[in-house]
PDB file of C-alpha atoms in Angstrom:
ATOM      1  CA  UNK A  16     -17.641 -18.221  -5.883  1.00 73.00           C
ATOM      2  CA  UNK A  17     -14.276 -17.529  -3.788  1.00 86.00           C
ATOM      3  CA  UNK A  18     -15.846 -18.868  -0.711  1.00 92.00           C
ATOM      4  CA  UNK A  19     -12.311 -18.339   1.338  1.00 94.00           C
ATOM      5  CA  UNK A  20     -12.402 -14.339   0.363  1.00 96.00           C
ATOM      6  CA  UNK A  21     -16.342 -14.571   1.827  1.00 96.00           C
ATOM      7  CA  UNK A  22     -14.993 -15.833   4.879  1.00 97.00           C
ATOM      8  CA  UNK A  23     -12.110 -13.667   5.242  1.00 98.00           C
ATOM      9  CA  UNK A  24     -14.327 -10.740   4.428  1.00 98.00           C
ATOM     10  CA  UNK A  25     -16.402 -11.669   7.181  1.00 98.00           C
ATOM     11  CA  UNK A  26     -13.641 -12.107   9.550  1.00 98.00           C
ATOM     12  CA  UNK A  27     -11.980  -8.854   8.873  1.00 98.00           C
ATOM     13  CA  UNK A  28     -15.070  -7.080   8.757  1.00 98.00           C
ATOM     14  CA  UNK A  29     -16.598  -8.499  12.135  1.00 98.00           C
ATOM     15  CA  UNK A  30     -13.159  -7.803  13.334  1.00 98.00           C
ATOM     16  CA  UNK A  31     -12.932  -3.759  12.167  1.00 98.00           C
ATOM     17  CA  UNK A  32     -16.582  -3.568  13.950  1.00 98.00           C
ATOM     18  CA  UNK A  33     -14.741  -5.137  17.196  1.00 97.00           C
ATOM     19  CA  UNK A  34     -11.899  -2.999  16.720  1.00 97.00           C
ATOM     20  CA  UNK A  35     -13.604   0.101  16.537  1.00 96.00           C
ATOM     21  CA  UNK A  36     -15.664  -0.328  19.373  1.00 95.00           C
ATOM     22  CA  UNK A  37     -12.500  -1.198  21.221  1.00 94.00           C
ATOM     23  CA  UNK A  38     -10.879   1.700  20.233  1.00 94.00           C
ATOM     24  CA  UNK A  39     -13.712   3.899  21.340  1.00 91.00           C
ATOM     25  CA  UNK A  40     -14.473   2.296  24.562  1.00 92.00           C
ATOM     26  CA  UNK A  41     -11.310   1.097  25.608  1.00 92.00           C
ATOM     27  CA  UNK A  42      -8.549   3.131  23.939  1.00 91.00           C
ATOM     28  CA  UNK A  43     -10.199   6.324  24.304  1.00 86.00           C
ATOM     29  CA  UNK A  44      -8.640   7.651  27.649  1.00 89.00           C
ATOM     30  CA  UNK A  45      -5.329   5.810  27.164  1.00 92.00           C
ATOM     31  CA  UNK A  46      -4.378   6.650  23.587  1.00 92.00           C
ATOM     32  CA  UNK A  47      -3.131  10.377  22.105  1.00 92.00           C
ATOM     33  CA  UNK A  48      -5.952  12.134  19.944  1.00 93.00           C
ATOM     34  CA  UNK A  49      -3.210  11.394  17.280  1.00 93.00           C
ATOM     35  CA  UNK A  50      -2.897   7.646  18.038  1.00 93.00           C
ATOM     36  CA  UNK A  51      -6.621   7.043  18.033  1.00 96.00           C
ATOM     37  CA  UNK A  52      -7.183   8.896  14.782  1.00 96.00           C
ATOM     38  CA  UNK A  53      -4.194   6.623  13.309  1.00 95.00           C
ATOM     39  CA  UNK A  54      -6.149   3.610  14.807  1.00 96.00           C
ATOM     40  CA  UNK A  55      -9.616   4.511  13.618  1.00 97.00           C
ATOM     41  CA  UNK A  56      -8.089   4.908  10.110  1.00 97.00           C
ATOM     42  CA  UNK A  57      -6.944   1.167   9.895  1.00 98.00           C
ATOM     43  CA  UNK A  58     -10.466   0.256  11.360  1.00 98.00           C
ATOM     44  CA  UNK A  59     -11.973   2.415   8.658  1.00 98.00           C
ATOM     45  CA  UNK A  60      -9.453   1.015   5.644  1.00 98.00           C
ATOM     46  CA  UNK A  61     -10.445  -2.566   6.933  1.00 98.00           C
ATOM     47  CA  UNK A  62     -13.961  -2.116   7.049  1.00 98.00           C
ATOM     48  CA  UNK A  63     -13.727  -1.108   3.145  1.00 98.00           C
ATOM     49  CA  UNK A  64     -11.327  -3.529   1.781  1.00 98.00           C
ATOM     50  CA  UNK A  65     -13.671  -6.198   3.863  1.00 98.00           C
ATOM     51  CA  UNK A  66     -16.622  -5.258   2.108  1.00 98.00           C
ATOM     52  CA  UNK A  67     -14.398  -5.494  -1.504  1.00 97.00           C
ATOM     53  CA  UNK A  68     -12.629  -8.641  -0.679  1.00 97.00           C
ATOM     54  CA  UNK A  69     -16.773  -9.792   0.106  1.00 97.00           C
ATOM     55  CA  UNK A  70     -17.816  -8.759  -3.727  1.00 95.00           C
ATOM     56  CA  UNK A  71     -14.783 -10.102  -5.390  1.00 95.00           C
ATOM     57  CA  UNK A  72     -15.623 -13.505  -3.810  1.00 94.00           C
ATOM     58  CA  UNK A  73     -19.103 -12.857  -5.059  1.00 94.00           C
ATOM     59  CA  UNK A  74     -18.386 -11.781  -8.653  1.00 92.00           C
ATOM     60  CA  UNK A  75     -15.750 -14.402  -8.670  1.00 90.00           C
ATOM     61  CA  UNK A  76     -18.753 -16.877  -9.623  1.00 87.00           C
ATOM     62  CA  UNK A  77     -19.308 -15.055 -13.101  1.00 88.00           C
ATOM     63  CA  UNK A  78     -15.583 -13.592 -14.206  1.00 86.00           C
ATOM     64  CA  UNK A  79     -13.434 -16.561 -13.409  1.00 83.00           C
ATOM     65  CA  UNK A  80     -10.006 -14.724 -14.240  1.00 85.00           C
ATOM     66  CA  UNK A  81      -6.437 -15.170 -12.360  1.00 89.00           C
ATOM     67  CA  UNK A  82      -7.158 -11.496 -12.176  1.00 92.00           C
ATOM     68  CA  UNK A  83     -10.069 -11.750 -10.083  1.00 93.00           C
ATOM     69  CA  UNK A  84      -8.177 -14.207  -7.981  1.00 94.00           C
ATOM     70  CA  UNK A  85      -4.900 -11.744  -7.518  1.00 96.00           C
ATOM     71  CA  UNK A  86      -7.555  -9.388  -6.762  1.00 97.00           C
ATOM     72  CA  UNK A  87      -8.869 -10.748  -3.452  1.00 97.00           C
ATOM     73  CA  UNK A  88      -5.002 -11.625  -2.050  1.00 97.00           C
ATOM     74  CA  UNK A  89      -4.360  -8.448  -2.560  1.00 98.00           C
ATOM     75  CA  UNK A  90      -6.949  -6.843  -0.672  1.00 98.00           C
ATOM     76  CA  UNK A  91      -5.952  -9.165   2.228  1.00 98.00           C
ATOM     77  CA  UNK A  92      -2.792  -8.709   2.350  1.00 98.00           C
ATOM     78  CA  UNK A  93      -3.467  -4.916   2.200  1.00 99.00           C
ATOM     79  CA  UNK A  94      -5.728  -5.000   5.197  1.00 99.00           C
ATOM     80  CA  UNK A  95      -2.884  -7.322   6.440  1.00 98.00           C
ATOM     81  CA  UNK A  96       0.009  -4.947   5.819  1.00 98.00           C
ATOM     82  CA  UNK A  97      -2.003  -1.565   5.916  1.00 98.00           C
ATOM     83  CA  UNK A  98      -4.103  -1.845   8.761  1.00 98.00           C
ATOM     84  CA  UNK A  99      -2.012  -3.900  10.717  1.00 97.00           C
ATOM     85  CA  UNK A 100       0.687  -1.646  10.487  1.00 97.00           C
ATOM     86  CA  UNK A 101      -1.503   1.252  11.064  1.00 97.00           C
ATOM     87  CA  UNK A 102      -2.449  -1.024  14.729  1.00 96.00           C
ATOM     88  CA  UNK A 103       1.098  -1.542  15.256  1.00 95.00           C
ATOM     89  CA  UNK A 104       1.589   1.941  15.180  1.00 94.00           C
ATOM     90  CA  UNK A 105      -0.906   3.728  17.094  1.00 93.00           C
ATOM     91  CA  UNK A 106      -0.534   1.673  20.221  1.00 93.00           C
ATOM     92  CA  UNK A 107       3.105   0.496  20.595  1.00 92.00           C
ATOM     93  CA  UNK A 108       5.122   3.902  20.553  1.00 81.00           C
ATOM     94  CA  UNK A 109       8.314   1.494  19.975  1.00 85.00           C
ATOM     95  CA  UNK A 110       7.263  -0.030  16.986  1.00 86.00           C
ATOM     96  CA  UNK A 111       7.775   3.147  14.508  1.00 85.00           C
ATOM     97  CA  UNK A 112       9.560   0.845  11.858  1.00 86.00           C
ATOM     98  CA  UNK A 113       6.143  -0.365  11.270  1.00 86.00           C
ATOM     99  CA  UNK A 114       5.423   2.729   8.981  1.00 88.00           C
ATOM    100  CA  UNK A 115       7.302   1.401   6.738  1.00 94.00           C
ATOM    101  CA  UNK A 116       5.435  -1.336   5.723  1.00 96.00           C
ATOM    102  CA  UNK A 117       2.448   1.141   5.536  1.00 96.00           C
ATOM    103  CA  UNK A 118       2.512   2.325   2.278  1.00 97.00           C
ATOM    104  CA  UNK A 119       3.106  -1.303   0.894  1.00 98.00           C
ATOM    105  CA  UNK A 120      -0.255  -2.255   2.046  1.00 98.00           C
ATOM    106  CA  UNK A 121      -1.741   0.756   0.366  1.00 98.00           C
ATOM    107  CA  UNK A 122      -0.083  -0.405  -3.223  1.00 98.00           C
ATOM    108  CA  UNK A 123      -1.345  -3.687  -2.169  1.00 98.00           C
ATOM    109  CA  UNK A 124      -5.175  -2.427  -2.073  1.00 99.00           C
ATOM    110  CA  UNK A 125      -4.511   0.011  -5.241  1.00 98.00           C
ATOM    111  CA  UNK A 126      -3.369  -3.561  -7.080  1.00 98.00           C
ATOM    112  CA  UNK A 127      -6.683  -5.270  -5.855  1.00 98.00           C
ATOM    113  CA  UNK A 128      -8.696  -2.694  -6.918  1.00 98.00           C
ATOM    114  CA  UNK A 129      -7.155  -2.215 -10.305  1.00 97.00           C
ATOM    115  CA  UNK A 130      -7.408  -5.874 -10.995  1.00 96.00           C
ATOM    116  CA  UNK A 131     -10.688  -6.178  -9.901  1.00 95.00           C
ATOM    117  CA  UNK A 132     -11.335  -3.278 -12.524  1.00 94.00           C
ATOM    118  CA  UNK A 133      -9.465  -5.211 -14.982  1.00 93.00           C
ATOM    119  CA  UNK A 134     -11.508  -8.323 -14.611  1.00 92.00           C
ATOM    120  CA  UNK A 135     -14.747  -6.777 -15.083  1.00 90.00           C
ATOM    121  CA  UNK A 136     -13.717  -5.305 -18.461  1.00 89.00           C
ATOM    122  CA  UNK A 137     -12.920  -8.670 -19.752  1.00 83.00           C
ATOM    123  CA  UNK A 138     -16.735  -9.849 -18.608  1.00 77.00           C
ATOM    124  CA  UNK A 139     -18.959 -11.000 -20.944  1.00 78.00           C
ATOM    125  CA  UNK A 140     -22.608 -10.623 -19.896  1.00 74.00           C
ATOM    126  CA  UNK A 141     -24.655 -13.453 -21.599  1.00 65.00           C
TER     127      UNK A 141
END
């Protein structure tokens, strides 16, 4: 088992859960509709890849592949580049270069996911 994806999967989703709530207690009247929509949708894409970067490190314990390793750094530095982007974004109007990097955490969690696909077709149930 890939304790350190457990751990990060609890941190980013225990952070998404803070986030959120932040976002609609505290951003709510300062933020454009826009802004918050942008901000809830990296709290939303965290909470997911959270919860997948939590399996991998559970299913890691029964397909022990590079793949399934790959897997899990991918979907943190998706949530890393996605998300945090997506932050970056919605509350620092200055900070528009940060779309950019955007759409690199997206292929990021598209590569975790496929890999984690990839690694449970090569199980082999006993």
């Amino acid at each position: 088992m890939e304790k350190r994806f457990l751990v990060a999967g609890s941190i980013f989703g225990g952070s998404a859960v803070a986030l959120g709530a932040f976002a609609a207690h505290g951003l709510k009247n300062i933020l454009t509709v826009d802004n918050l929509r942008i901000f809830h949708t990296a709290v939303e894409y965290q909470f997911y890849h959270a919860l997948a970067l939590m399996i991998t490190g559970v299913v890691s314990s029964k397909i022990r592949t590079t793949q399934i390793k790959w897997s899990g750094n991918f979907f943190i530095t998706g949530i890393l580049l996605f998300s945090g982007s997506l932050y970056c974004l919605s509350v620092f109007a200055n900070l528009s270069f940060m779309g950019m990097i955007t759409p690199i955490g997206g292929l990021c969690f598209l590569a975790g996911w496929l890999l984690l696909c990839l690694s449970s077709l090569s199980y082999k149930s006993s």
